[in-house]
Short mmCIF file of N, CA and C in Angstrom, two decimals:
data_model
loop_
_atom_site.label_atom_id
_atom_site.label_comp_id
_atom_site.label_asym_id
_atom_site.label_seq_id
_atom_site.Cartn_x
_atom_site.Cartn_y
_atom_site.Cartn_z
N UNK A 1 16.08 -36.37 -21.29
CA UNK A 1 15.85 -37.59 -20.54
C UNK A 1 17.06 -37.80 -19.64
N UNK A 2 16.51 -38.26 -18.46
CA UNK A 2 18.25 -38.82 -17.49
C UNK A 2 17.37 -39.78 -16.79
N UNK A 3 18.29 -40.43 -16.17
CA UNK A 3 18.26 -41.44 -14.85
C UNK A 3 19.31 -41.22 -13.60
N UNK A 4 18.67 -40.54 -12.73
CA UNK A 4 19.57 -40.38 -11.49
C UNK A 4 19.70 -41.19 -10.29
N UNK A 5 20.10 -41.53 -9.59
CA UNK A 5 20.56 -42.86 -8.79
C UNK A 5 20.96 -42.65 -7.55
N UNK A 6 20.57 -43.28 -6.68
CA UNK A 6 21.03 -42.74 -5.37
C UNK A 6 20.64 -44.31 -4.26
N UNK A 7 21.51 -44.52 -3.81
CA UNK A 7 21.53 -45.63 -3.09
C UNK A 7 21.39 -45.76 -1.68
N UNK A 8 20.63 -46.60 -1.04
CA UNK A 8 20.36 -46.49 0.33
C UNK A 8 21.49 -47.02 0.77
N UNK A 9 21.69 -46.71 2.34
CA UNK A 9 22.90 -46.89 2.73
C UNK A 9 23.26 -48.12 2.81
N UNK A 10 22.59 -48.99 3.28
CA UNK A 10 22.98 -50.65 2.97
C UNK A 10 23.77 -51.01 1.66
N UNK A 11 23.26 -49.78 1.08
CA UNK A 11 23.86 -50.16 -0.75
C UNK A 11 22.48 -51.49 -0.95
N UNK A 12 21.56 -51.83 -0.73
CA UNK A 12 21.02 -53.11 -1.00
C UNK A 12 19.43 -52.59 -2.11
N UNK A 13 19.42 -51.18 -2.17
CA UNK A 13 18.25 -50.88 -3.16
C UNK A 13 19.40 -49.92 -4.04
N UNK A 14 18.13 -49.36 -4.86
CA UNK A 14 18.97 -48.37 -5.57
C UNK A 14 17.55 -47.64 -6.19
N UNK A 15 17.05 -46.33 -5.81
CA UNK A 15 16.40 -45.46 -6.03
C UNK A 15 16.37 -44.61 -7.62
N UNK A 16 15.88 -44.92 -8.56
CA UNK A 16 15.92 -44.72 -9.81
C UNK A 16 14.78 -43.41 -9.82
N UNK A 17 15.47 -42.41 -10.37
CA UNK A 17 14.31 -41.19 -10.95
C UNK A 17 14.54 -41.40 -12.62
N UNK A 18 13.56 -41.83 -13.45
CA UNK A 18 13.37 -41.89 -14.44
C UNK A 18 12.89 -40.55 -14.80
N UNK A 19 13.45 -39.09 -15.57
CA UNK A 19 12.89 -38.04 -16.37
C UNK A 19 13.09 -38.65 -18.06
N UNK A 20 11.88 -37.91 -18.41
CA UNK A 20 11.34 -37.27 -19.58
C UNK A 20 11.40 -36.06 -20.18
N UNK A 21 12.52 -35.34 -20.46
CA UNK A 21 12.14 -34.19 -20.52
C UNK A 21 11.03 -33.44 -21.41
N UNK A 22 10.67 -32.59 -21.36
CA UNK A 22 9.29 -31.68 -22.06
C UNK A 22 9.63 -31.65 -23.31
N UNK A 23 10.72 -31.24 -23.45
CA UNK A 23 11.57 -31.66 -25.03
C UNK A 23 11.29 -33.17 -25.56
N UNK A 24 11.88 -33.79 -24.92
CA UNK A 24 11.62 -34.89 -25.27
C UNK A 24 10.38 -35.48 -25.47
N UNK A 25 9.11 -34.97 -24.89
CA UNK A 25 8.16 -36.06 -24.20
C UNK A 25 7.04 -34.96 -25.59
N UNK A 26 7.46 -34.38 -26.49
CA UNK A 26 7.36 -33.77 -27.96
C UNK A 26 5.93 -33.81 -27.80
N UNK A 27 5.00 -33.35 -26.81
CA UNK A 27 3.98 -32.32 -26.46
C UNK A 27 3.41 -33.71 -26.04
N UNK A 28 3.53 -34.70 -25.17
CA UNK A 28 2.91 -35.61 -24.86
C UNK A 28 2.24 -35.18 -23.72
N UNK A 29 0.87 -35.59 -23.57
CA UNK A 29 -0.32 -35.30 -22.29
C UNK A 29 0.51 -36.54 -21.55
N UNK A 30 0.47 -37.29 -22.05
CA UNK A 30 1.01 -38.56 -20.58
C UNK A 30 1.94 -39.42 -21.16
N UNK A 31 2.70 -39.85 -19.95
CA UNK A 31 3.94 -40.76 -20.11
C UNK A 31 3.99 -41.82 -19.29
N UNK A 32 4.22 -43.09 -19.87
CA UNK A 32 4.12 -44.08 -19.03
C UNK A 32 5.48 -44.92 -19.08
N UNK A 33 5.99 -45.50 -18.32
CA UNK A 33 7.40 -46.63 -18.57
C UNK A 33 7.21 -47.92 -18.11
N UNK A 34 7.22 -48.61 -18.89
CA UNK A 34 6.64 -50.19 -19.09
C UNK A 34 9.19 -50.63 -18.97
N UNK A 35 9.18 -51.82 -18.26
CA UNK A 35 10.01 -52.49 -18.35
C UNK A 35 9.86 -53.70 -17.24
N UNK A 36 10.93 -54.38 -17.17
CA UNK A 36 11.17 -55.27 -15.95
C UNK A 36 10.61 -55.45 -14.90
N UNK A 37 10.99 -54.23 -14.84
CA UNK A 37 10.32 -54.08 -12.57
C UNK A 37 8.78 -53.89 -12.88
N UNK A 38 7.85 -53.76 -13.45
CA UNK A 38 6.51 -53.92 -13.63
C UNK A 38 6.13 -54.79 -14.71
N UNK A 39 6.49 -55.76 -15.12
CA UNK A 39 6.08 -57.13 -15.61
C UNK A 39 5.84 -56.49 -17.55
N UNK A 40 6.47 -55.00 -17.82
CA UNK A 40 6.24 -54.21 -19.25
C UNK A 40 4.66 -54.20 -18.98
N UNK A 41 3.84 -53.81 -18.21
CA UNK A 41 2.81 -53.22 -18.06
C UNK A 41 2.84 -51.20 -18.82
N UNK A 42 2.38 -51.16 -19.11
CA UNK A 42 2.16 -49.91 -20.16
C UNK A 42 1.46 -48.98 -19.60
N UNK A 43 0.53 -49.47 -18.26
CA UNK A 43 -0.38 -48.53 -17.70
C UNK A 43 0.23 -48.53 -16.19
N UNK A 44 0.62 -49.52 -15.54
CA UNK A 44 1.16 -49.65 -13.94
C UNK A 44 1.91 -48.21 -13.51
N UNK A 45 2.98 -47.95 -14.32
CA UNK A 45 3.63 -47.07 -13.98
C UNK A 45 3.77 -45.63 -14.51
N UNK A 46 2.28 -44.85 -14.56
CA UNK A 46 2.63 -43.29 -14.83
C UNK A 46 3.62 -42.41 -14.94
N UNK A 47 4.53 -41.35 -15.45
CA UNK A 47 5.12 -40.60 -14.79
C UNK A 47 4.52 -39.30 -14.49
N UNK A 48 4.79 -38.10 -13.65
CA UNK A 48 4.24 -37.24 -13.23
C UNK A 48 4.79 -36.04 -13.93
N UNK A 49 3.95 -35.14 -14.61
CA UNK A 49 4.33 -34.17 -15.02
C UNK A 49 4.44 -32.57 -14.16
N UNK A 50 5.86 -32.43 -14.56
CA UNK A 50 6.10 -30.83 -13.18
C UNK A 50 5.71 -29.75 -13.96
N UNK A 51 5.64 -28.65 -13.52
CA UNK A 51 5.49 -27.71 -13.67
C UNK A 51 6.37 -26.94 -15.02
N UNK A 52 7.54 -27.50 -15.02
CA UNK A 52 8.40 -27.09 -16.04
C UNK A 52 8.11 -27.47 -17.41
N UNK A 53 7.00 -28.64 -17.65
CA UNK A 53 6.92 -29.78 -18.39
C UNK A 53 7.64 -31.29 -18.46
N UNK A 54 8.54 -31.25 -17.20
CA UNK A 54 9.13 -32.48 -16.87
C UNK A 54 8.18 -33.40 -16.92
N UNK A 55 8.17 -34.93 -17.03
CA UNK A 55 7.82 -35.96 -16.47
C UNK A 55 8.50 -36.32 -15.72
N UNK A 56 8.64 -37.14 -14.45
CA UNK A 56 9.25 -38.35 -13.94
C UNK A 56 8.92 -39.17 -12.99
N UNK A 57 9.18 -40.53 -12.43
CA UNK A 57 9.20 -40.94 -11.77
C UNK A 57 9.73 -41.52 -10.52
N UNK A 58 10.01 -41.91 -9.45
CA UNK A 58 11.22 -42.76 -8.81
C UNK A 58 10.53 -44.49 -8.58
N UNK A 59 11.50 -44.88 -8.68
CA UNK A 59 11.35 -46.51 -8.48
C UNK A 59 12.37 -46.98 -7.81
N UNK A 60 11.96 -47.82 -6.93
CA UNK A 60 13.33 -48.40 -5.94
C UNK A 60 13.56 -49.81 -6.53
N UNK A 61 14.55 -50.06 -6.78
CA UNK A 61 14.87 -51.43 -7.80
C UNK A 61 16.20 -51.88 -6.64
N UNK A 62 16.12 -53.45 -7.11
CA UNK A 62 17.29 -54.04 -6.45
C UNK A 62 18.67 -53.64 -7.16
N UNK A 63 20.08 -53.89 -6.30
CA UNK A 63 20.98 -52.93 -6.94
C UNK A 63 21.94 -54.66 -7.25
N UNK A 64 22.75 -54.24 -8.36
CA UNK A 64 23.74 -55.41 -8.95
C UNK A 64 22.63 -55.60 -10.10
N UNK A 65 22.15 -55.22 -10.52
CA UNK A 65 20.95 -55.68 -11.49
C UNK A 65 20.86 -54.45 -12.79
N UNK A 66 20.64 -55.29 -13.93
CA UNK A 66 20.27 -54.73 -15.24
C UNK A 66 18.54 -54.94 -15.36
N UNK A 67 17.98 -53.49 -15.70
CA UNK A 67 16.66 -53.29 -15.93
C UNK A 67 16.85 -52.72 -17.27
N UNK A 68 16.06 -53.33 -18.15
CA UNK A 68 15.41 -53.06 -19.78
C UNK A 68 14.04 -52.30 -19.55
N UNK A 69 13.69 -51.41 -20.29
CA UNK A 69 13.02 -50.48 -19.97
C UNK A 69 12.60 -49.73 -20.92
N UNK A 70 11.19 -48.84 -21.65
CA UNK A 70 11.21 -47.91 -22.35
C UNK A 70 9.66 -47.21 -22.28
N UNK A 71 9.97 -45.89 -22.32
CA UNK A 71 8.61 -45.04 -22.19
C UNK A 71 7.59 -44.75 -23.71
N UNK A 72 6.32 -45.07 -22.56
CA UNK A 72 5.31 -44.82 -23.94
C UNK A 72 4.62 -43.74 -23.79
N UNK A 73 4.19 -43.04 -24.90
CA UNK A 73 3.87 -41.39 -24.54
C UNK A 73 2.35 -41.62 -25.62
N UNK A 74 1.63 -40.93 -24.42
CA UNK A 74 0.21 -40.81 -25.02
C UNK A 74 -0.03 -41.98 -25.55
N UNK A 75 0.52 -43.42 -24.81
CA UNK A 75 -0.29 -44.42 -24.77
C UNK A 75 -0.05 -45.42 -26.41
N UNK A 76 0.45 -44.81 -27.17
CA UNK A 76 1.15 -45.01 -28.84
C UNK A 76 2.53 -44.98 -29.42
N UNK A 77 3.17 -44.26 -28.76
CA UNK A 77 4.91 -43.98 -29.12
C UNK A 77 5.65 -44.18 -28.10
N UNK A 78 6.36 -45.30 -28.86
CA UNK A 78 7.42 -45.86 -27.91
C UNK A 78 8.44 -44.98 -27.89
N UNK A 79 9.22 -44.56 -27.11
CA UNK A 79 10.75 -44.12 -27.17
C UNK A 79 11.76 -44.42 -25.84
N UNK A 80 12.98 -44.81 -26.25
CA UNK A 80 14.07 -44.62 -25.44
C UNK A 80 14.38 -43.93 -24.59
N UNK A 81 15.25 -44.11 -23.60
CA UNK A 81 15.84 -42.97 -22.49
C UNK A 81 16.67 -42.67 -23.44
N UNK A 82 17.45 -41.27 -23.90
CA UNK A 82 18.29 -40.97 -24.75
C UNK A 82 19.88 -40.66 -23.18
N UNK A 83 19.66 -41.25 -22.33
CA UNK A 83 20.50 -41.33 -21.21
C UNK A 83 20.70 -42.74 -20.77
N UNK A 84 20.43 -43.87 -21.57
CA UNK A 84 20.35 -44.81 -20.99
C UNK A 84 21.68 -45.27 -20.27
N UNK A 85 21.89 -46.06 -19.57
CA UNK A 85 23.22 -47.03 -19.25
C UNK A 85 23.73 -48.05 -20.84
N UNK A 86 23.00 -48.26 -21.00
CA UNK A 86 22.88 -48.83 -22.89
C UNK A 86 21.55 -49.27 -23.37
N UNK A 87 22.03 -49.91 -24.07
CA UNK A 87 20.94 -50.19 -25.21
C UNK A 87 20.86 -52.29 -25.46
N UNK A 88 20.24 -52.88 -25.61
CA UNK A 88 19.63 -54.24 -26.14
C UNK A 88 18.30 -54.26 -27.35
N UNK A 89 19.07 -54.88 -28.09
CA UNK A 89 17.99 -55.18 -28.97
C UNK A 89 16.43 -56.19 -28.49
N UNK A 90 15.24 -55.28 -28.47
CA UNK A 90 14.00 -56.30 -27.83
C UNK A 90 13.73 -56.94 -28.71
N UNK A 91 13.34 -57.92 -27.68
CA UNK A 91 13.47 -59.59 -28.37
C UNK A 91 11.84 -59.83 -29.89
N UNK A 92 11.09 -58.61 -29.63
CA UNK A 92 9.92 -58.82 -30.21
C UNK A 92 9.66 -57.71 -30.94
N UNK A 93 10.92 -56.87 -31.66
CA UNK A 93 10.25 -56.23 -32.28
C UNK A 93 12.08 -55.44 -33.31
N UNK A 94 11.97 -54.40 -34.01
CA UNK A 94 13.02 -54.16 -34.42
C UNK A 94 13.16 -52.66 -33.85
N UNK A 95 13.42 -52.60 -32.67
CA UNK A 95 13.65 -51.38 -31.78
C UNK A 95 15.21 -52.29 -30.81
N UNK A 96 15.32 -51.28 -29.69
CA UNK A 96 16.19 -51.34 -28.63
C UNK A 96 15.29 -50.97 -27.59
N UNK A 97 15.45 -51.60 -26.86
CA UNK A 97 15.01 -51.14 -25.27
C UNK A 97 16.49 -50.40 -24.52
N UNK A 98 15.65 -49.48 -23.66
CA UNK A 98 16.87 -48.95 -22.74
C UNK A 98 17.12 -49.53 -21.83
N UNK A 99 18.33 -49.50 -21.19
CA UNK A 99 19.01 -50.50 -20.04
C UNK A 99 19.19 -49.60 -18.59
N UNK A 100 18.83 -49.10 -17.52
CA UNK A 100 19.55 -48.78 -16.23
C UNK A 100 20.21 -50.10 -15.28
N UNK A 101 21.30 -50.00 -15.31
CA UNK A 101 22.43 -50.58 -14.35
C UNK A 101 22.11 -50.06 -13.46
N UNK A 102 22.11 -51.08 -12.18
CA UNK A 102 22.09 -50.18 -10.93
C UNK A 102 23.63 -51.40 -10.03
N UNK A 103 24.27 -51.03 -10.29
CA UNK A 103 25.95 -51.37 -10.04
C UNK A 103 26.43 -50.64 -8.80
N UNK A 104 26.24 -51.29 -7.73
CA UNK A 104 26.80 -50.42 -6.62
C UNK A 104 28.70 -50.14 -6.76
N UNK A 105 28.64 -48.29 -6.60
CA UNK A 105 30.46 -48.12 -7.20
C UNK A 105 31.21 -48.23 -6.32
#
């Protein structure tokens, strides 16, 4: 799993690629990431599976901002970015959600 980051030149977005790796995503047909920037919708945001067995996505999020976040695989299993920026305990359950910072440096 990673989150790679890349900022438009204004610095005023911040371009998020959310991966899954094939390893990780432990023979999942589909991956979805429910957090913040899509209201934790479970279905809104697909990720795309490559050729390698990657998943991922990109999302353009506002930058100075903390997003809580976590992927559901085959629609039943929750799991973490094991790359997160950190970790918060969710408010509704006895897990952690993952965190991406998008902190212009």
């Amino acid at each position: 799993m990673s989150l790679k980051k890349t900022f438009s030149k204004d610095k005023k977005k911040c371009t998020v690629t959310f991966t899954v790796t094939a390893e990780a995503a432990q023979g999942a047909k589909k991956v979805n990431i429910a957090g913040d920037f899509n209201s934790w919708s479970s279905t809104d945001t697909p990720l795309t599976r490559g050729k390698n067995g990657d998943f991922s996505v990109k999302l353009t999020l506002d930058v100075n901002k903390e997003y809580q976040f976590r992927y559901l695989l085959d629609g039943y299993k929750w799991e973490n970015d094991w790359k997160a920026d950190k970790y918060i305990p969710a408010p509704y359950s006895n897990a952690d959600n993952s965190v991406v910072v998008t902190n212009v440096l």
